[in-house]
PDB file of C-alpha atoms and ligand atoms in Angstrom:
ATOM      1  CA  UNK A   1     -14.846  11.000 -11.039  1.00  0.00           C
ATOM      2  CA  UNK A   2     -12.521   7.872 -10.999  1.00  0.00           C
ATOM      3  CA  UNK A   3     -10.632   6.725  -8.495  1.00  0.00           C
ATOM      4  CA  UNK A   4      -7.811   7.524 -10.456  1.00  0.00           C
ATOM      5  CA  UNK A   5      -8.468  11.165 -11.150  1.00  0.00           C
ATOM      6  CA  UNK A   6      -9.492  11.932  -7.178  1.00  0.00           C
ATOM      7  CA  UNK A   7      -5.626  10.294  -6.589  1.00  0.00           C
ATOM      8  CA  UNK A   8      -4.511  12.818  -9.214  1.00  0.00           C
ATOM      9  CA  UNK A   9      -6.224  15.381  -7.719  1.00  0.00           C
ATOM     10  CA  UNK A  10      -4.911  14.432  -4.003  1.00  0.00           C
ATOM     11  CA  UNK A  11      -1.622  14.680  -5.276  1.00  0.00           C
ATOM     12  CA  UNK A  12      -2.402  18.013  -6.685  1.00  0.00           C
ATOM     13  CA  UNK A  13      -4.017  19.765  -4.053  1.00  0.00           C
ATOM     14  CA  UNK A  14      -2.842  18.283  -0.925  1.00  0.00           C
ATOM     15  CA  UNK A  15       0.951  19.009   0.368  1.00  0.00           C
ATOM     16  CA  UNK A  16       1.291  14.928   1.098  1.00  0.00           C
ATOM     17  CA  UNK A  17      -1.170  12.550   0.429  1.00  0.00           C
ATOM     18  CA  UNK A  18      -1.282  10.056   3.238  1.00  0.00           C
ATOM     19  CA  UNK A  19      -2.620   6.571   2.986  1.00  0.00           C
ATOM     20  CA  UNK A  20      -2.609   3.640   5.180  1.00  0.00           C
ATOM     21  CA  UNK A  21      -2.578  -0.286   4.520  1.00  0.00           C
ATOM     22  CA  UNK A  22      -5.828  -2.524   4.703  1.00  0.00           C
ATOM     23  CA  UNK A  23      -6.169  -6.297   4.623  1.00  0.00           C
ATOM     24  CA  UNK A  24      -9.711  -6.351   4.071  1.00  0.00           C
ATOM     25  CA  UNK A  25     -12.555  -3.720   3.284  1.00  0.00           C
ATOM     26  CA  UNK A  26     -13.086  -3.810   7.185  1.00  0.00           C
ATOM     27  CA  UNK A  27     -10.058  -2.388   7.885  1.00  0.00           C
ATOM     28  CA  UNK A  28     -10.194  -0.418   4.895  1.00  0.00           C
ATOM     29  CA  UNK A  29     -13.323   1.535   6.264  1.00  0.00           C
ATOM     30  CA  UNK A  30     -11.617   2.104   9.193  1.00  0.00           C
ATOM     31  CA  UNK A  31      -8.913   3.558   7.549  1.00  0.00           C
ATOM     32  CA  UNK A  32     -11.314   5.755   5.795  1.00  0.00           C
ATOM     33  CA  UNK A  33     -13.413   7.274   8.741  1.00  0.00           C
ATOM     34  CA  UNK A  34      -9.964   7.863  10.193  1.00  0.00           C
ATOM     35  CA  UNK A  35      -9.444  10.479   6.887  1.00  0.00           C
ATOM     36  CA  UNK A  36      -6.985   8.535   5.255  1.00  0.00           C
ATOM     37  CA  UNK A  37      -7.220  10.185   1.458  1.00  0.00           C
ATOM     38  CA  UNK A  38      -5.964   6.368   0.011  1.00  0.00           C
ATOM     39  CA  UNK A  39      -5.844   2.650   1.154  1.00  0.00           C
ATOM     40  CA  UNK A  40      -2.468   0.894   0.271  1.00  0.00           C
ATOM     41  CA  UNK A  41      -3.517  -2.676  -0.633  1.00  0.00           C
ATOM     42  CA  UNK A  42      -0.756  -4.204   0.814  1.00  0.00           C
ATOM     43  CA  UNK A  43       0.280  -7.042   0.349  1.00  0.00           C
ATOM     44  CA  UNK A  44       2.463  -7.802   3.644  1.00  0.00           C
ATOM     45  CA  UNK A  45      -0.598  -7.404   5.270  1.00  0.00           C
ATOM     46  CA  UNK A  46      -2.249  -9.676   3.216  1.00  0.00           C
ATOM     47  CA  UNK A  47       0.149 -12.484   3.078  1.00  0.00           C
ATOM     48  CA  UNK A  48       0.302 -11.919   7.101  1.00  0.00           C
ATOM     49  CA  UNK A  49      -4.150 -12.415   7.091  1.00  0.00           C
ATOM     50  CA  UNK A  50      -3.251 -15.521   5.062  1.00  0.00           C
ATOM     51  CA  UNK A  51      -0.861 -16.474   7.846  1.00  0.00           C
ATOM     52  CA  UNK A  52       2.001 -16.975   4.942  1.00  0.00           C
ATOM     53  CA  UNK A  53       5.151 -14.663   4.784  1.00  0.00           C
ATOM     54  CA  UNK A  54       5.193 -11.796   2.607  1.00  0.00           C
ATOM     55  CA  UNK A  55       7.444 -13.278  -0.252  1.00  0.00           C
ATOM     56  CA  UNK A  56       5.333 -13.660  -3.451  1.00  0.00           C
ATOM     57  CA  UNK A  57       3.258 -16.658  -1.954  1.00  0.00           C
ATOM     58  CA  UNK A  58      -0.355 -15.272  -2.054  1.00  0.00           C
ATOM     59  CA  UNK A  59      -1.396 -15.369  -6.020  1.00  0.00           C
ATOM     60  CA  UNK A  60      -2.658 -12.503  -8.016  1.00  0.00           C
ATOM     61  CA  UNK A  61      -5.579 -13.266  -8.031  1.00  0.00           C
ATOM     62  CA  UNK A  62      -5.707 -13.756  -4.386  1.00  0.00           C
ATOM     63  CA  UNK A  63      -4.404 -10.088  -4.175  1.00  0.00           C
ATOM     64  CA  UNK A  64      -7.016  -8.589  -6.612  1.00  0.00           C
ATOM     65  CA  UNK A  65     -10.309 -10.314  -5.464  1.00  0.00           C
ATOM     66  CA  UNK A  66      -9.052  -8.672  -1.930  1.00  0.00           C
ATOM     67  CA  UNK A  67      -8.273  -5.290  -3.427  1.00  0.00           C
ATOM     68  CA  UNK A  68     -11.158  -5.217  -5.472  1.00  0.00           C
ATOM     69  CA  UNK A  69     -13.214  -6.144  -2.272  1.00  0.00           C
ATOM     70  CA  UNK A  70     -11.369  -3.235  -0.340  1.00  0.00           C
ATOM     71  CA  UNK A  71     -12.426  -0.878  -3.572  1.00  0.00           C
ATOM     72  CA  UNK A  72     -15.751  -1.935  -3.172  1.00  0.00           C
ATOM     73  CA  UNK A  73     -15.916  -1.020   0.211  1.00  0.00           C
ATOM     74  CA  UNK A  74     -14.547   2.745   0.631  1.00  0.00           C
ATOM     75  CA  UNK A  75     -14.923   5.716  -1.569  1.00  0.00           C
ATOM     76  CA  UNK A  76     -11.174   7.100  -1.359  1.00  0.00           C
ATOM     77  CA  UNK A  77      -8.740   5.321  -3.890  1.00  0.00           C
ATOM     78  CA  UNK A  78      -6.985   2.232  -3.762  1.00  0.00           C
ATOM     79  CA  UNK A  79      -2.983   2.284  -4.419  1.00  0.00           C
ATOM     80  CA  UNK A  80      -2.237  -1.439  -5.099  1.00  0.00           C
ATOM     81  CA  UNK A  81       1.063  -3.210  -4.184  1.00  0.00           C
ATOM     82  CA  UNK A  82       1.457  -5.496  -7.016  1.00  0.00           C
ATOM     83  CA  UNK A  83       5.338  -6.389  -5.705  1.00  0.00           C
ATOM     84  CA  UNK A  84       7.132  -7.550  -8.831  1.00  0.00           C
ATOM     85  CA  UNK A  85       4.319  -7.344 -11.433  1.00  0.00           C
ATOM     86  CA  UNK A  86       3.905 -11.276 -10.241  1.00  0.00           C
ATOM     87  CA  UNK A  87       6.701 -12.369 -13.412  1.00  0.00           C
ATOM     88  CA  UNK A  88       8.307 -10.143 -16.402  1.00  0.00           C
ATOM     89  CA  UNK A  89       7.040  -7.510 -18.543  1.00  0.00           C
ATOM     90  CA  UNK A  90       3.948  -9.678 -20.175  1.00  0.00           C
ATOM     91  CA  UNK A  91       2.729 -10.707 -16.169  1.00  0.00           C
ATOM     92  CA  UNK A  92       3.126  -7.095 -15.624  1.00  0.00           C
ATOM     93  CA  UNK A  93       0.705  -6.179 -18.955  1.00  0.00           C
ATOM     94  CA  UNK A  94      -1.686  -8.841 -17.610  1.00  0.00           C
ATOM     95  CA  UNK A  95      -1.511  -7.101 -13.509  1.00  0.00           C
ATOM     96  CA  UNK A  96      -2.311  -3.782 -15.484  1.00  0.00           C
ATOM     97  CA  UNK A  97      -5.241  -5.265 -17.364  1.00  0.00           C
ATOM     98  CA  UNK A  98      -6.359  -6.182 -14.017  1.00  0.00           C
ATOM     99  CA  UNK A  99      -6.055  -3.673 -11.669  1.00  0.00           C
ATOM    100  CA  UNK A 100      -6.993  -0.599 -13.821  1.00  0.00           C
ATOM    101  CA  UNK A 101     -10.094  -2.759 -14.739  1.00  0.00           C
ATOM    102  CA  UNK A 102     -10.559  -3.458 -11.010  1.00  0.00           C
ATOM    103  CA  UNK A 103     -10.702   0.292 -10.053  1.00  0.00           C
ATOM    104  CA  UNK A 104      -7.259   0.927  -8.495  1.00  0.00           C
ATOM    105  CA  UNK A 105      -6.065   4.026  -8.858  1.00  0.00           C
ATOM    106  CA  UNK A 106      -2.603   3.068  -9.152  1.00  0.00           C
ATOM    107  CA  UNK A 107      -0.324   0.306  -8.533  1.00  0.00           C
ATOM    108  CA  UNK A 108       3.107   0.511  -6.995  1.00  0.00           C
ATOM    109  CA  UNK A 109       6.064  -2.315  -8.786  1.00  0.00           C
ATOM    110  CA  UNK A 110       8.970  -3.070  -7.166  1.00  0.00           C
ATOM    111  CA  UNK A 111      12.384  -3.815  -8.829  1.00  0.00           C
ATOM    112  CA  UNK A 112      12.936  -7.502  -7.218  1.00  0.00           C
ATOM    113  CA  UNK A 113      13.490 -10.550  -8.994  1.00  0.00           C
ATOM    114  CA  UNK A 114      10.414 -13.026  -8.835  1.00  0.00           C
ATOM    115  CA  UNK A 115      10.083 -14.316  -6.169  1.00  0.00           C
ATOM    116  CA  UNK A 116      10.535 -11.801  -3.777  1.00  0.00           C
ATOM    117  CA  UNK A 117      11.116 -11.254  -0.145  1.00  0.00           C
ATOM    118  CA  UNK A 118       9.624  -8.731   2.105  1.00  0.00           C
ATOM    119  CA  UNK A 119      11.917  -5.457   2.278  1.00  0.00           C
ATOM    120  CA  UNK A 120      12.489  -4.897   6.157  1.00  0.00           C
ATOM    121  CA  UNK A 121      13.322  -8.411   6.809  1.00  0.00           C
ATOM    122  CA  UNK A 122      16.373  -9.034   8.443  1.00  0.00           C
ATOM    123  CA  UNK A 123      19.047 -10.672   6.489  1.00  0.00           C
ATOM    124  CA  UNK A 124      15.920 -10.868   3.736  1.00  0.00           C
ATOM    125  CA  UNK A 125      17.264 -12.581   0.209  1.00  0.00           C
ATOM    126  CA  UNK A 126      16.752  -8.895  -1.707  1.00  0.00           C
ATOM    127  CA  UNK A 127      17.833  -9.778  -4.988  1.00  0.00           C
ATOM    128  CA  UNK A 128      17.069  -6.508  -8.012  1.00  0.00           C
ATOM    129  CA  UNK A 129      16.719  -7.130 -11.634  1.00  0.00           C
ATOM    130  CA  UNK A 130      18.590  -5.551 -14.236  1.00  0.00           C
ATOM    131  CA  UNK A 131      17.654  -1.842 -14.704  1.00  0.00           C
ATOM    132  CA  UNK A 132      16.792  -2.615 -18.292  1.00  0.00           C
ATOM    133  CA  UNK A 133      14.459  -5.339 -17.595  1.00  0.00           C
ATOM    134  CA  UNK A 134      12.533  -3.246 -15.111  1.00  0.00           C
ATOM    135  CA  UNK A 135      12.747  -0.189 -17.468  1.00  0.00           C
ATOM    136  CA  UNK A 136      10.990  -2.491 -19.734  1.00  0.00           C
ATOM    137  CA  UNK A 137       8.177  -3.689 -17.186  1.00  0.00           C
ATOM    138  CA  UNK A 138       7.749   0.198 -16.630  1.00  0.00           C
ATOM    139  CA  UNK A 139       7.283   0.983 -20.210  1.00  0.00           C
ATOM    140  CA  UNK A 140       5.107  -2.515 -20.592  1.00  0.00           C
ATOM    141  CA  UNK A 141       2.817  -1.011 -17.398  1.00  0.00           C
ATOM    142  CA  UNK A 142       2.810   2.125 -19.091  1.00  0.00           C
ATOM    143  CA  UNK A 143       1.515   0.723 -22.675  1.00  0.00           C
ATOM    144  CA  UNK A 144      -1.039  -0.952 -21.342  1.00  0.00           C
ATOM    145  CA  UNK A 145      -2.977   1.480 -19.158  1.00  0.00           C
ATOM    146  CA  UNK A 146      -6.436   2.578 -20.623  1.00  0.00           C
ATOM    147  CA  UNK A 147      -6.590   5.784 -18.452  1.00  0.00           C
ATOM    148  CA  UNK A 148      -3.752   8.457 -18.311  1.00  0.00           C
ATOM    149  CA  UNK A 149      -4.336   9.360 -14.810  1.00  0.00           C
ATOM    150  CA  UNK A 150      -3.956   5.783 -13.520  1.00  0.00           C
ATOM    151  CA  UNK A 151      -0.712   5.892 -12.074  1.00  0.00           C
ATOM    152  CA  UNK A 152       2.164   3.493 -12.235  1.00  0.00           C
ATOM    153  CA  UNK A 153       4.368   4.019  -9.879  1.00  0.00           C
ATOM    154  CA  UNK A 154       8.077   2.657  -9.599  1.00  0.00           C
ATOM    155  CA  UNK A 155       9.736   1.125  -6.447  1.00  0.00           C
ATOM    156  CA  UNK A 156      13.613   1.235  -6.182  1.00  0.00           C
ATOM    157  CA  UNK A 157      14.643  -1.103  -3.269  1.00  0.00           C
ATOM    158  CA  UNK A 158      18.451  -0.619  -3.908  1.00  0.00           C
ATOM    159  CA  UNK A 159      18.683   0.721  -0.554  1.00  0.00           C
ATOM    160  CA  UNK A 160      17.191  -2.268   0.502  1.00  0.00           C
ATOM    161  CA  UNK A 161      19.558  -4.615  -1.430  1.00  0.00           C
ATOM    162  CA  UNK A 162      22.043  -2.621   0.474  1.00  0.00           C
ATOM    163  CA  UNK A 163      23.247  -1.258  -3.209  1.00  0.00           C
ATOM    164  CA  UNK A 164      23.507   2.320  -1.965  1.00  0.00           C
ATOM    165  CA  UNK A 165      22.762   6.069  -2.757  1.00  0.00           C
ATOM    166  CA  UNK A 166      24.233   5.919  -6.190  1.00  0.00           C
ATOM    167  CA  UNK A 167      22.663   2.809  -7.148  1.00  0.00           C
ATOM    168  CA  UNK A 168      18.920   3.928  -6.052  1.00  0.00           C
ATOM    169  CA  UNK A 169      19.669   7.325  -7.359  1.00  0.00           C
ATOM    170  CA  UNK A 170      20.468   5.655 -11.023  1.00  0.00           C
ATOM    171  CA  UNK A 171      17.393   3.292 -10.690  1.00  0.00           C
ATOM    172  CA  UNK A 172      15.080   6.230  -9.695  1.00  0.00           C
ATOM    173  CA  UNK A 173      15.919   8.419 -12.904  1.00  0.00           C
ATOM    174  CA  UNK A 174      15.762   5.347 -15.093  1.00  0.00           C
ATOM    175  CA  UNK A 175      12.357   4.296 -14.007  1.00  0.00           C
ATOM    176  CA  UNK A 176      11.236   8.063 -14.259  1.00  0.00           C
ATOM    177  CA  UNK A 177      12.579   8.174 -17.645  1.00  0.00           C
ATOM    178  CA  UNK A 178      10.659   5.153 -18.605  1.00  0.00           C
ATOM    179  CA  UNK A 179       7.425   6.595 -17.749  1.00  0.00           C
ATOM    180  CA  UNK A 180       7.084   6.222 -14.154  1.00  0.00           C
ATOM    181  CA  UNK A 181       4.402   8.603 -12.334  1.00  0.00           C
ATOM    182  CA  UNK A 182       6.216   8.718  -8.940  1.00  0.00           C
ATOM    183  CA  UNK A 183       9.055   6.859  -7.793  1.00  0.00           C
ATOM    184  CA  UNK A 184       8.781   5.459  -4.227  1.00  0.00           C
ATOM    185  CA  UNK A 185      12.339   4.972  -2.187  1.00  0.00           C
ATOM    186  CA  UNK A 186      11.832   2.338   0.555  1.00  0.00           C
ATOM    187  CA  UNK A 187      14.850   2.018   3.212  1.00  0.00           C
ATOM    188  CA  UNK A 188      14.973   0.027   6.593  1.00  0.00           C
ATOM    189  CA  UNK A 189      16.707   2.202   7.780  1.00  0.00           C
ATOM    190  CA  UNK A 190      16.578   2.905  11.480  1.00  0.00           C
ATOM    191  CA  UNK A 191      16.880   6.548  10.993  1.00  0.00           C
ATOM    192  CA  UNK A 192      15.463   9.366   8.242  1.00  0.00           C
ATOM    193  CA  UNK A 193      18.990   9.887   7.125  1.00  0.00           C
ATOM    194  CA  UNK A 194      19.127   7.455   4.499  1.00  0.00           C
ATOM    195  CA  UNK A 195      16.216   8.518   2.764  1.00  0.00           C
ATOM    196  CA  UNK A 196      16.640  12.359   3.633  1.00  0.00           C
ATOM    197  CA  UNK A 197      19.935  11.478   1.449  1.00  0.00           C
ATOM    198  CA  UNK A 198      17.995  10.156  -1.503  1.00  0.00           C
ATOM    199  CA  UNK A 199      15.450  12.833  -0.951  1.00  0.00           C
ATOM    200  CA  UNK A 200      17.825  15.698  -1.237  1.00  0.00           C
ATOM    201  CA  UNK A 201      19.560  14.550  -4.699  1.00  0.00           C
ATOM    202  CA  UNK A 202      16.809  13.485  -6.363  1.00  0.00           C
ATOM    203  CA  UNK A 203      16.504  15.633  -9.264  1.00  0.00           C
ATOM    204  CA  UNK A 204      13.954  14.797 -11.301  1.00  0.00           C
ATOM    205  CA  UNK A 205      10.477  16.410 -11.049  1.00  0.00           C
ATOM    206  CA  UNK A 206       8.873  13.016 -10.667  1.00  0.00           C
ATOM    207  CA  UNK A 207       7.507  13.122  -7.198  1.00  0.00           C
ATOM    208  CA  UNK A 208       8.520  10.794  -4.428  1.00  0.00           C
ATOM    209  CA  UNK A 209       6.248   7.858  -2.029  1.00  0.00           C
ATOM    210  CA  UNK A 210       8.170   6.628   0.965  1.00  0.00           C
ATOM    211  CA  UNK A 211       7.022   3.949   3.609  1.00  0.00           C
ATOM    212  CA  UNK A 212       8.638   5.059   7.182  1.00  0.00           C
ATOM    213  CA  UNK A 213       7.963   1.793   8.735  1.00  0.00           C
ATOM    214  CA  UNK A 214      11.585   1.542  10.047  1.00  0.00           C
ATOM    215  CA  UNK A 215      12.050   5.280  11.008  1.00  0.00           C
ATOM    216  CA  UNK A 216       8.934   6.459  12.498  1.00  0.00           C
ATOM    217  CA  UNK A 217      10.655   9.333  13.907  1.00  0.00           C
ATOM    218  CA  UNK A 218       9.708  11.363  10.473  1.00  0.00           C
ATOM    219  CA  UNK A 219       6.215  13.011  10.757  1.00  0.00           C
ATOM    220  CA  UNK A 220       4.634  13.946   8.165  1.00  0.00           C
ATOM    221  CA  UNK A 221       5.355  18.057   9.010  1.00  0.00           C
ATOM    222  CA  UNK A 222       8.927  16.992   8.378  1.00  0.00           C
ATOM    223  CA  UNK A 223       8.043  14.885   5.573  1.00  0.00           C
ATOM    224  CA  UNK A 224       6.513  18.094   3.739  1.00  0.00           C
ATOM    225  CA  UNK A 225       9.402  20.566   4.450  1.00  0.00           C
ATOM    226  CA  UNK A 226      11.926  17.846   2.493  1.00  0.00           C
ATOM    227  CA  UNK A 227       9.170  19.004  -0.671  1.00  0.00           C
ATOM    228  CA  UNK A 228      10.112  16.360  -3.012  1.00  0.00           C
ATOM    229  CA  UNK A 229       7.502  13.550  -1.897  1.00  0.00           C
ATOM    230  CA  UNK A 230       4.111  13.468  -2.747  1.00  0.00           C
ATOM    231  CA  UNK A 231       2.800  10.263  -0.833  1.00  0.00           C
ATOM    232  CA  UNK A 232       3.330   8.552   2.538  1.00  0.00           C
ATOM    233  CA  UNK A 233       2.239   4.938   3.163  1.00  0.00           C
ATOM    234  CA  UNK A 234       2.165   3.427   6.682  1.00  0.00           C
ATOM    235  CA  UNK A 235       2.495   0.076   5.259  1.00  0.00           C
ATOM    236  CA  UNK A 236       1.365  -2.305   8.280  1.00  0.00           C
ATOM    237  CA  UNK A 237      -0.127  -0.694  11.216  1.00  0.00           C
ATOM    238  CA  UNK A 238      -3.187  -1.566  10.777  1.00  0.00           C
ATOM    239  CA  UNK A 239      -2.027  -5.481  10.789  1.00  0.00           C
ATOM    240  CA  UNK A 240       0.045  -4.951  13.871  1.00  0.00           C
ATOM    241  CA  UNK A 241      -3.017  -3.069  15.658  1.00  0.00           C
ATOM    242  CA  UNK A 242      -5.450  -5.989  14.697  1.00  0.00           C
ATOM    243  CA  UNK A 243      -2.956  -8.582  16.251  1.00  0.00           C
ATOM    244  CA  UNK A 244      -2.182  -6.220  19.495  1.00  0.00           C
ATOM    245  CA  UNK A 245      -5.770  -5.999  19.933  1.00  0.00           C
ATOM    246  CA  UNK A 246      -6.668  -9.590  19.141  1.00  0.00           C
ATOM    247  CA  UNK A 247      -3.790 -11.266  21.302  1.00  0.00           C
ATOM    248  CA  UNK A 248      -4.745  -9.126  24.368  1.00  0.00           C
ATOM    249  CA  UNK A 249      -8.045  -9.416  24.752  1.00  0.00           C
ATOM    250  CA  UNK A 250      -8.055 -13.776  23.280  1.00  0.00           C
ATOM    251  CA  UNK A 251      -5.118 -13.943  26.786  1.00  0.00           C
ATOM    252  CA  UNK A 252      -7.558 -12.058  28.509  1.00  0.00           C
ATOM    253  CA  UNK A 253     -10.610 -14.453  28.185  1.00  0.00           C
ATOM    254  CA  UNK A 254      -8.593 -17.704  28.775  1.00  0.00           C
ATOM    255  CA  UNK A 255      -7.069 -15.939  31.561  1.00  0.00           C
ATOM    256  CA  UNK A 256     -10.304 -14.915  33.071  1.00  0.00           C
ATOM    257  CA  UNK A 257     -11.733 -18.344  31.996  1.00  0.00           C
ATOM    258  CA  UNK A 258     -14.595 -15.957  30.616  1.00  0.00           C
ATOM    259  CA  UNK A 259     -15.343 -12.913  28.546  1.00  0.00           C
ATOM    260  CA  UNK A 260     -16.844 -10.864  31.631  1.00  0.00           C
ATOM    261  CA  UNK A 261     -13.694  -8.951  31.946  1.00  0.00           C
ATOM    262  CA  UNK A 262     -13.028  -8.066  27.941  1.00  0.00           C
ATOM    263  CA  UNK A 263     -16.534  -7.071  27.329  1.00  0.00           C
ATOM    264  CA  UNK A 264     -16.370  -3.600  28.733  1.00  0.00           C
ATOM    265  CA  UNK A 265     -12.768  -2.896  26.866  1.00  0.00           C
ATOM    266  CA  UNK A 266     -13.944  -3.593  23.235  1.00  0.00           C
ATOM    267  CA  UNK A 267     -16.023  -1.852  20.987  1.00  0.00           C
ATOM    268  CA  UNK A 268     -19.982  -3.459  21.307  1.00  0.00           C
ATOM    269  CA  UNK A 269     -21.370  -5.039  18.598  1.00  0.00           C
ATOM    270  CA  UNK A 270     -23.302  -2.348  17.567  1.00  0.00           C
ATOM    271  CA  UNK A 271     -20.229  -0.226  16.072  1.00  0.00           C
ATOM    272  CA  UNK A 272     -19.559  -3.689  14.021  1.00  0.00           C
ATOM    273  CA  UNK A 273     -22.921  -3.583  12.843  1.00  0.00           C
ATOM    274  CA  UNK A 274     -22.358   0.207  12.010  1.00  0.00           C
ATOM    275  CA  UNK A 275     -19.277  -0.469  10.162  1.00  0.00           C
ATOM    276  CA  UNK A 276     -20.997  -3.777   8.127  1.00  0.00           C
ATOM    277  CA  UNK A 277     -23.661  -0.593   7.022  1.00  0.00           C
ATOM    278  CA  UNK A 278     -26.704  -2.190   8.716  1.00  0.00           C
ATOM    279  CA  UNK A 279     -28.197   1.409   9.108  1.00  0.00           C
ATOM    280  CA  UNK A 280     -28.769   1.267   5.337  1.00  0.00           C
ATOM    281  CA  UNK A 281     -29.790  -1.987   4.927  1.00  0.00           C
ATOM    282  CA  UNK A 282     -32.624  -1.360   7.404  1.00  0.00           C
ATOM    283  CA  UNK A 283     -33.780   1.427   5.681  1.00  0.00           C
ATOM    284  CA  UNK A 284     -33.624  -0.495   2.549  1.00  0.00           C
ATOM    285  CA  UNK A 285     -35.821  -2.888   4.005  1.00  0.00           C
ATOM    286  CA  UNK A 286     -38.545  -0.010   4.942  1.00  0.00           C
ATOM    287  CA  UNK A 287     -38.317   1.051   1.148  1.00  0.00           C
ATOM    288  CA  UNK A 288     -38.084  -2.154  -0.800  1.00  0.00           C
ATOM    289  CA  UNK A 289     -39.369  -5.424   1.416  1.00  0.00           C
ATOM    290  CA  UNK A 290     -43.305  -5.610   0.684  1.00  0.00           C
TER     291      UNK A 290
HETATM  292  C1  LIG B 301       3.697  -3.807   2.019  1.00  0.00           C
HETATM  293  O1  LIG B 301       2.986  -3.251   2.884  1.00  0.00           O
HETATM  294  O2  LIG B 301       3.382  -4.870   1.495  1.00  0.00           O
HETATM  295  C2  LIG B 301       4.932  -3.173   1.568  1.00  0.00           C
HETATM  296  C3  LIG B 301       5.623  -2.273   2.478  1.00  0.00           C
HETATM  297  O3  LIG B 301       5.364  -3.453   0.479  1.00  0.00           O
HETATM  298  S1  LIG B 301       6.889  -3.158   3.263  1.00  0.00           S
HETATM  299  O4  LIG B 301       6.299  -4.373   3.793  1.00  0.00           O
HETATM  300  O5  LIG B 301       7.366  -2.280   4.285  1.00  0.00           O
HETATM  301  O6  LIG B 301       7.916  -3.435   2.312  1.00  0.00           O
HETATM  302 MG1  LIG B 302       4.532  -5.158  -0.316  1.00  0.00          MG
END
């Protein structure tokens, strides 16, 4: 089966499909054996491995050789944050050409003008294109997929423009209408209430992805009882547990003037070698090596 059609099938037989974002097929594998049903190429955490902010500065084709890497890696499906398509309707054709060849399962486009900024910046320059022109990247992503049940799916950020209910509510239905698969909200919003808002008008059968980054107060139990969305994506977590990690235990060594004290509070090489798949290799060897 493709990746595709096991993402179609998640988000037919599961209640909420929940996937989590990866930088790298490392993290990706950890995501995984954590039973994770996706991996959310993101690219915030990519652009943060790259050390660059997350504002249309790493190229496609930095974004692809690491999502096709993460693919590679992990059996469960890839949903791939292309962020504006990288240009207008013909970029987007090219990003579908891409990805679907790639092995994504789906990508996610977001309705920002090229270049964008990251969405739960503070005082971040969130600038949306014209409904029409995005309708028209929708239908371009649409037209160019090989395979039905790869899934484009549309990202309104008028809440995150600050362009209200109303606004996002419009966008949503126009996107949907253009052939959208799912239509994920994004707010950073402190609280659930502005998306509980969206949640409760929205209309349309077209299910719904949200990222609670900023209100991490919803679980996913309350998640399912609002019924309307079929995906959750904890967008950076696994970026922000690298970095706690790293920065404690890098203090701790210069601190200590030594790594006798760390040692004992990280994993042993031995679960890296497990997670680089040494086990198989070796028995490769026994099989193959002569
Ligand atoms: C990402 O992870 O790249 C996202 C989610 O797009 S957010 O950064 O919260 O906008
Ligand atoms: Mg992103």
């Amino acid at each position: 089966m493709s990746k595709a059609a096991q993402l179609r099938k998640c988000f037919r037989n599961m209640p909420l499909v929940p996937i989590i974002g990866a930088h790298n097929p490392l993290s990706a594998r950890l995501a995984e054996r954590a039973g994770f049903a996706g991996i959310w190429a993101s690219g915030f955490e990519l652009s943060a491995a790259y050390g660059v902010p997350d504002a249309s500065l790493i190229s496609m084709t930095q974004h692809l050789d690491m999502a096709r890497a993460i693919n590679d890696a992990v059996a469960v499906p890839i949903v791939a944050d292309v962020d504006t398509g990288y240009g207008n309707a013909i970029n987007v054709i090219h990003t579908v050409e891409k990805y679907e060849g790639a092995g994504m399962a789906a990508i996610v486009i977001e309705d920002k003008k090229f270049p964008k900024d990251t969405s739960l910046l503070a005082g971040g320059r969130q600038e949306l294109l014209s409904v029409e022109e995005f309708e028209g990247k929708i239908a371009a992503a649409v037209a160019t997929r090989r395979d039905a049940d790869f899934m484009i799916i549309a990202r309104v950020e008028a809440l995150i423009a600050g362009q209200g209910q109303a606004e996002a509510k419009r966008r949503g239905e126009r996107y949907a209408d253009a052939g959208a698969d799912a239509i994920l909200i994004h707010s950073k919003s402190k609280t659930p209430d502005e998306i509980i808002e969206f949640i409760n008008a929205w209309e349309r059968t077209t299910p719904i992805v949200i990222v609670p980054t900023a209100y991490p107060q919803l679980t996913e139990r309350d998640i399912i009882a609002l019924k309307k969305v079929k995906m959750v994506i904890y967008g950076n977590h696994g970026i922000r547990a690298a970095v706690t990690g790293i920065e404690q235990v890098f203090k701790q060594i210069r601190a200590d003037g030594g790594i006798h004290n760390v040692d004992k509070n990280i994993v042993p090489v031995t679960h890296i070698f497990d997670l680089q798949g040494v086990a198989q290799m070796k028995e490769n060897e026994k099989k193959y090596l002569r």
